[in-house]
CSV table of N, CA and C in Angstrom, one decimal:
chain,number,residue,atom,x,y,z
L,280,MET,N,49.2,7.8,19.2
L,280,MET,CA,49.7,6.6,18.5
L,280,MET,C,48.7,5.4,18.7
L,281,PHE,N,48.6,4.6,17.6
L,281,PHE,CA,47.6,3.5,17.6
L,281,PHE,C,48.4,2.2,17.7
L,282,CYS,N,48.2,1.4,18.7
L,282,CYS,CA,48.9,0.2,19.0
L,282,CYS,C,48.0,-1.0,18.9
L,283,GLY,N,48.3,-1.9,18.0
L,283,GLY,CA,47.5,-3.2,18.0
L,283,GLY,C,48.1,-4.1,19.0
L,284,VAL,N,47.3,-4.9,19.6
L,284,VAL,CA,47.7,-5.9,20.6
L,284,VAL,C,47.3,-7.3,20.1
L,285,LYS,N,48.3,-8.2,20.1
L,285,LYS,CA,48.0,-9.6,19.8
L,285,LYS,C,48.5,-10.5,20.9
L,286,PHE,N,47.7,-11.4,21.4
L,286,PHE,CA,48.0,-12.4,22.4
L,286,PHE,C,48.2,-13.7,21.7
L,287,CYS,N,49.1,-14.5,22.3
L,287,CYS,CA,49.2,-15.9,21.8
L,287,CYS,C,48.0,-16.7,22.4
L,288,GLY,N,47.9,-17.9,22.1
L,288,GLY,CA,46.8,-18.7,22.5
L,288,GLY,C,46.7,-19.0,24.0
L,289,GLY,N,47.8,-18.8,24.7
L,289,GLY,CA,47.8,-19.0,26.1
L,289,GLY,C,47.9,-20.4,26.6
L,290,CYS,N,48.5,-21.3,25.8
L,290,CYS,CA,48.6,-22.7,26.2
L,290,CYS,C,49.6,-23.0,27.3
L,291,ASN,N,50.5,-22.1,27.5
L,291,ASN,CA,51.6,-22.2,28.6
L,291,ASN,C,52.0,-20.9,29.2
L,292,PRO,N,51.0,-20.1,29.6
L,292,PRO,CA,51.3,-18.7,30.1
L,292,PRO,C,52.1,-18.8,31.4
L,293,ARG,N,53.2,-17.9,31.4
L,293,ARG,CA,54.0,-17.9,32.6
L,293,ARG,C,54.0,-16.5,33.3
L,294,PHE,N,53.1,-15.6,32.8
L,294,PHE,CA,52.9,-14.4,33.5
L,294,PHE,C,51.5,-13.9,33.1
L,295,GLU,N,51.0,-12.9,33.9
L,295,GLU,CA,49.7,-12.4,33.7
L,295,GLU,C,49.7,-11.3,32.5
L,296,ARG,N,49.5,-11.8,31.3
L,296,ARG,CA,49.6,-10.9,30.1
L,296,ARG,C,48.6,-9.8,30.2
L,297,ARG,N,47.4,-10.1,30.5
L,297,ARG,CA,46.4,-9.0,30.5
L,297,ARG,C,46.7,-7.9,31.6
L,298,LYS,N,47.3,-8.4,32.7
L,298,LYS,CA,47.7,-7.5,33.8
L,298,LYS,C,48.8,-6.5,33.3
L,299,VAL,N,49.7,-7.0,32.5
L,299,VAL,CA,50.8,-6.2,31.9
L,299,VAL,C,50.2,-5.2,30.9
L,300,LEU,N,49.2,-5.7,30.1
L,300,LEU,CA,48.6,-4.7,29.2
L,300,LEU,C,47.9,-3.6,29.9
L,301,GLU,N,47.2,-3.9,31.0
L,301,GLU,CA,46.6,-2.9,31.8
L,301,GLU,C,47.6,-1.9,32.4
L,302,GLN,N,48.8,-2.4,32.8
L,302,GLN,CA,49.9,-1.6,33.3
L,302,GLN,C,50.3,-0.6,32.1
L,303,LEU,N,50.5,-1.1,30.9
L,303,LEU,CA,50.9,-0.3,29.8
L,303,LEU,C,49.8,0.7,29.5
L,304,LYS,N,48.6,0.3,29.5
L,304,LYS,CA,47.5,1.3,29.2
L,304,LYS,C,47.5,2.4,30.2
L,305,GLU,N,47.7,2.1,31.5
L,305,GLU,CA,47.8,3.2,32.5
L,305,GLU,C,49.0,4.1,32.3
L,306,HIS,N,50.1,3.5,32.0
L,306,HIS,CA,51.4,4.3,31.8
L,306,HIS,C,51.2,5.3,30.6
L,307,PHE,N,50.6,4.8,29.5
L,307,PHE,CA,50.5,5.6,28.3
L,307,PHE,C,49.1,6.2,28.1
L,308,GLU,N,48.3,6.3,29.2
L,308,GLU,CA,47.0,6.9,29.1
L,308,GLU,C,47.0,8.3,28.4
L,309,GLY,N,46.1,8.4,27.4
L,309,GLY,CA,46.0,9.7,26.7
L,309,GLY,C,47.1,9.9,25.6
L,310,ARG,N,48.1,8.9,25.5
L,310,ARG,CA,49.1,9.1,24.5
L,310,ARG,C,49.1,7.9,23.5
L,311,ILE,N,48.7,6.7,23.9
L,311,ILE,CA,48.7,5.6,23.0
L,311,ILE,C,47.3,4.9,23.2
L,312,GLU,N,46.7,4.7,22.0
L,312,GLU,CA,45.4,3.9,22.0
L,312,GLU,C,45.8,2.5,21.7
L,313,PHE,N,45.4,1.6,22.7
L,313,PHE,CA,45.6,0.1,22.5
L,313,PHE,C,44.3,-0.5,22.0
L,314,ALA,N,44.4,-1.4,21.0
L,314,ALA,CA,43.2,-2.1,20.6
L,314,ALA,C,43.7,-3.5,20.2
L,315,TYR,N,42.8,-4.5,20.4
L,315,TYR,CA,43.1,-5.8,20.0
L,315,TYR,C,43.2,-5.9,18.4
L,316,ALA,N,44.3,-6.5,18.0
L,316,ALA,CA,44.6,-6.4,16.6
L,316,ALA,C,43.6,-7.1,15.7
L,317,GLN,N,43.3,-6.5,14.6
L,317,GLN,CA,42.3,-7.1,13.6
L,317,GLN,C,42.9,-6.9,12.2
L,318,GLU,N,42.7,-7.8,11.4
L,318,GLU,CA,43.1,-7.7,10.0
L,318,GLU,C,42.4,-6.5,9.3
L,319,GLY,N,43.1,-5.9,8.4
L,319,GLY,CA,42.6,-4.8,7.6
L,319,GLY,C,42.7,-3.4,8.2
L,320,ILE,N,43.2,-3.4,9.4
L,320,ILE,CA,43.5,-2.1,10.1
L,320,ILE,C,45.0,-1.9,10.2
L,321,VAL,N,45.4,-0.6,9.9
L,321,VAL,CA,46.8,-0.3,9.9
L,321,VAL,C,47.1,0.3,11.3
L,322,TYR,N,48.1,-0.3,12.0
L,322,TYR,CA,48.5,0.2,13.3
L,322,TYR,C,49.8,0.9,13.2
L,323,ASP,N,50.1,1.8,14.1
L,323,ASP,CA,51.4,2.4,14.1
L,323,ASP,C,52.4,1.3,14.5
L,324,ILE,N,52.1,0.6,15.5
L,324,ILE,CA,53.0,-0.5,16.0
L,324,ILE,C,52.1,-1.6,16.5
L,325,LEU,N,52.7,-2.8,16.5
L,325,LEU,CA,51.9,-4.0,17.0
L,325,LEU,C,52.7,-4.6,18.2
L,326,LEU,N,52.0,-4.8,19.3
L,326,LEU,CA,52.5,-5.3,20.6
L,326,LEU,C,52.1,-6.8,20.6
L,327,ILE,N,53.1,-7.7,20.6
L,327,ILE,CA,52.8,-9.1,20.6
L,327,ILE,C,53.1,-9.8,21.9
L,328,PHE,N,52.1,-10.3,22.6
L,328,PHE,CA,52.2,-10.9,23.9
L,328,PHE,C,52.3,-12.4,23.8
L,329,GLY,N,53.5,-13.0,24.1
L,329,GLY,CA,53.6,-14.4,24.2
L,329,GLY,C,53.5,-14.8,25.7
L,330,GLY,N,53.0,-16.0,26.0
L,330,GLY,CA,52.9,-16.5,27.3
L,330,GLY,C,54.1,-17.2,27.8
L,331,CYS,N,55.0,-17.6,26.9
L,331,CYS,CA,56.2,-18.3,27.3
L,331,CYS,C,57.3,-17.9,26.3
L,332,THR,N,58.5,-18.5,26.4
L,332,THR,CA,59.6,-18.1,25.5
L,332,THR,C,59.4,-18.5,24.1
L,333,ASN,N,58.4,-19.3,23.7
L,333,ASN,CA,58.1,-19.6,22.3
L,333,ASN,C,57.6,-18.4,21.6
L,334,CYS,N,56.8,-17.6,22.3
L,334,CYS,CA,56.2,-16.4,21.7
L,334,CYS,C,55.7,-16.7,20.3
L,335,CYS,N,54.8,-17.6,20.3
L,335,CYS,CA,54.4,-18.2,19.0
L,335,CYS,C,53.2,-17.5,18.3
L,336,ALA,N,52.7,-16.4,18.9
L,336,ALA,CA,51.6,-15.8,18.2
L,336,ALA,C,51.9,-15.3,16.8
L,337,SER,N,51.0,-15.7,15.9
L,337,SER,CA,51.2,-15.2,14.5
L,337,SER,C,50.8,-13.8,14.4
L,338,PHE,N,51.5,-13.0,13.5
L,338,PHE,CA,51.2,-11.6,13.4
L,338,PHE,C,51.5,-11.1,12.0
L,339,SER,N,51.9,-12.0,11.1
L,339,SER,CA,52.1,-11.5,9.7
L,339,SER,C,50.9,-11.0,9.0
L,340,GLN,N,49.7,-11.3,9.5
L,340,GLN,CA,48.5,-10.9,8.8
L,340,GLN,C,48.1,-9.4,9.2
L,341,TYR,N,48.8,-8.8,10.1
L,341,TYR,CA,48.5,-7.4,10.5
L,341,TYR,C,49.5,-6.4,9.8
L,342,THR,N,49.0,-5.2,9.6
L,342,THR,CA,49.8,-4.2,9.0
L,342,THR,C,50.2,-3.1,10.0
L,343,THR,N,51.5,-2.8,10.0
L,343,THR,CA,51.9,-1.7,10.9
L,343,THR,C,52.8,-0.7,10.1
L,344,LYS,N,52.9,0.5,10.6
L,344,LYS,CA,53.8,1.5,10.0
L,344,LYS,C,55.2,1.4,10.6
L,345,ARG,N,55.3,0.9,11.8
L,345,ARG,CA,56.6,1.0,12.5
L,345,ARG,C,57.0,-0.4,13.1
L,346,GLY,N,56.5,-1.5,12.6
L,346,GLY,CA,56.9,-2.8,13.0
L,346,GLY,C,56.2,-3.3,14.3
L,347,ASN,N,56.9,-4.1,15.0
L,347,ASN,CA,56.3,-4.8,16.2
L,347,ASN,C,57.2,-4.9,17.3
L,348,ILE,N,56.7,-5.1,18.5
L,348,ILE,CA,57.4,-5.3,19.7
L,348,ILE,C,56.9,-6.6,20.4
L,349,LYS,N,57.8,-7.5,20.7
L,349,LYS,CA,57.4,-8.8,21.3
L,349,LYS,C,57.8,-8.8,22.8
L,350,LEU,N,56.9,-9.4,23.6
L,350,LEU,CA,57.3,-9.7,25.0
L,350,LEU,C,56.7,-11.0,25.4
L,351,TRP,N,57.4,-11.7,26.3
L,351,TRP,CA,57.0,-13.0,26.7
L,351,TRP,C,57.3,-13.2,28.2
L,352,ASP,N,57.7,-12.2,28.9
L,352,ASP,CA,58.0,-12.3,30.3
L,352,ASP,C,57.8,-10.9,30.9
L,353,VAL,N,57.4,-10.9,32.2
L,353,VAL,CA,57.2,-9.7,32.9
L,353,VAL,C,58.5,-8.8,33.0
L,354,SER,N,59.6,-9.4,32.9
L,354,SER,CA,60.9,-8.6,32.9
L,354,SER,C,61.0,-7.8,31.6
L,355,HIS,N,60.2,-8.0,30.6
L,355,HIS,CA,60.3,-7.2,29.4
L,355,HIS,C,59.6,-5.9,29.4
L,356,VAL,N,58.8,-5.7,30.5
L,356,VAL,CA,57.9,-4.5,30.5
L,356,VAL,C,58.7,-3.2,30.4
L,357,GLU,N,59.8,-3.1,31.2
L,357,GLU,CA,60.5,-1.8,31.1
L,357,GLU,C,61.1,-1.6,29.7
L,358,ARG,N,61.5,-2.6,29.0
L,358,ARG,CA,62.1,-2.5,27.7
L,358,ARG,C,60.9,-2.0,26.7
L,359,VAL,N,59.8,-2.6,26.9
L,359,VAL,CA,58.6,-2.3,26.1
L,359,VAL,C,58.2,-0.8,26.3
L,360,ILE,N,58.2,-0.4,27.5
L,360,ILE,CA,57.9,1.0,27.8
L,360,ILE,C,58.9,1.9,27.2
L,361,GLU,N,60.2,1.6,27.3
L,361,GLU,CA,61.2,2.4,26.6
L,361,GLU,C,61.1,2.5,25.1
L,362,GLU,N,60.8,1.3,24.5
L,362,GLU,CA,60.6,1.3,23.0
L,362,GLU,C,59.3,2.1,22.6
L,363,LEU,N,58.3,2.0,23.4
L,363,LEU,CA,57.1,2.8,23.0
L,363,LEU,C,57.3,4.2,23.3
L,364,GLU,N,58.0,4.6,24.3
L,364,GLU,CA,58.3,6.0,24.6
L,364,GLU,C,59.2,6.6,23.4
L,365,GLY,N,60.1,5.7,22.9
L,365,GLY,CA,60.9,6.1,21.7
L,365,GLY,C,60.1,6.3,20.5
L,366,GLN,N,59.1,5.4,20.3
L,366,GLN,CA,58.2,5.6,19.1
L,366,GLN,C,57.4,6.9,19.3
L,367,LEU,N,56.9,7.2,20.5
L,367,LEU,CA,56.2,8.4,20.7
L,367,LEU,C,57.0,9.6,20.3
L,368,SER,N,58.3,9.6,20.8
L,368,SER,CA,59.2,10.7,20.5
L,368,SER,C,59.4,10.9,19.0
L,369,LEU,N,59.5,9.8,18.2
L,369,LEU,CA,59.7,9.8,16.8
L,369,LEU,C,58.4,10.4,16.2
L,370,ALA,N,57.3,10.0,16.7
L,370,ALA,CA,56.0,10.5,16.1
L,370,ALA,C,55.9,12.0,16.4
L,371,ASP,N,56.3,12.5,17.6
L,371,ASP,CA,56.3,13.9,17.9
L,371,ASP,C,57.2,14.7,17.0
L,372,ASP,N,58.4,14.1,16.7
L,372,ASP,CA,59.4,14.8,15.9
L,372,ASP,C,58.9,14.9,14.4
L,373,ALA,N,58.1,14.0,14.0
L,373,ALA,CA,57.6,14.0,12.6
L,373,ALA,C,56.5,15.0,12.4
L,374,LYS,N,55.9,15.5,13.5
L,374,LYS,CA,54.8,16.5,13.4
L,374,LYS,C,55.4,17.9,13.0
């Protein structure tokens, strides 16, 4: 699965967003490819990192097959893992 990653501007970060991304990369090693989001590329899913509750990162310019997942607090990591695991299961079922 191909996952685009979008970070907010970081004006008021309340958690180590890049550290969480590294955690996710380790957890999904060999199963999900994470790449910084770029326009013109189609992603399976887009992961949007906000640094605070505003989660103001724009993302409408990116194209995804399965939507997006937002997180803005370290407490969201387990939910994100569960959602990504679910997306992997759906992708496996479609094969």
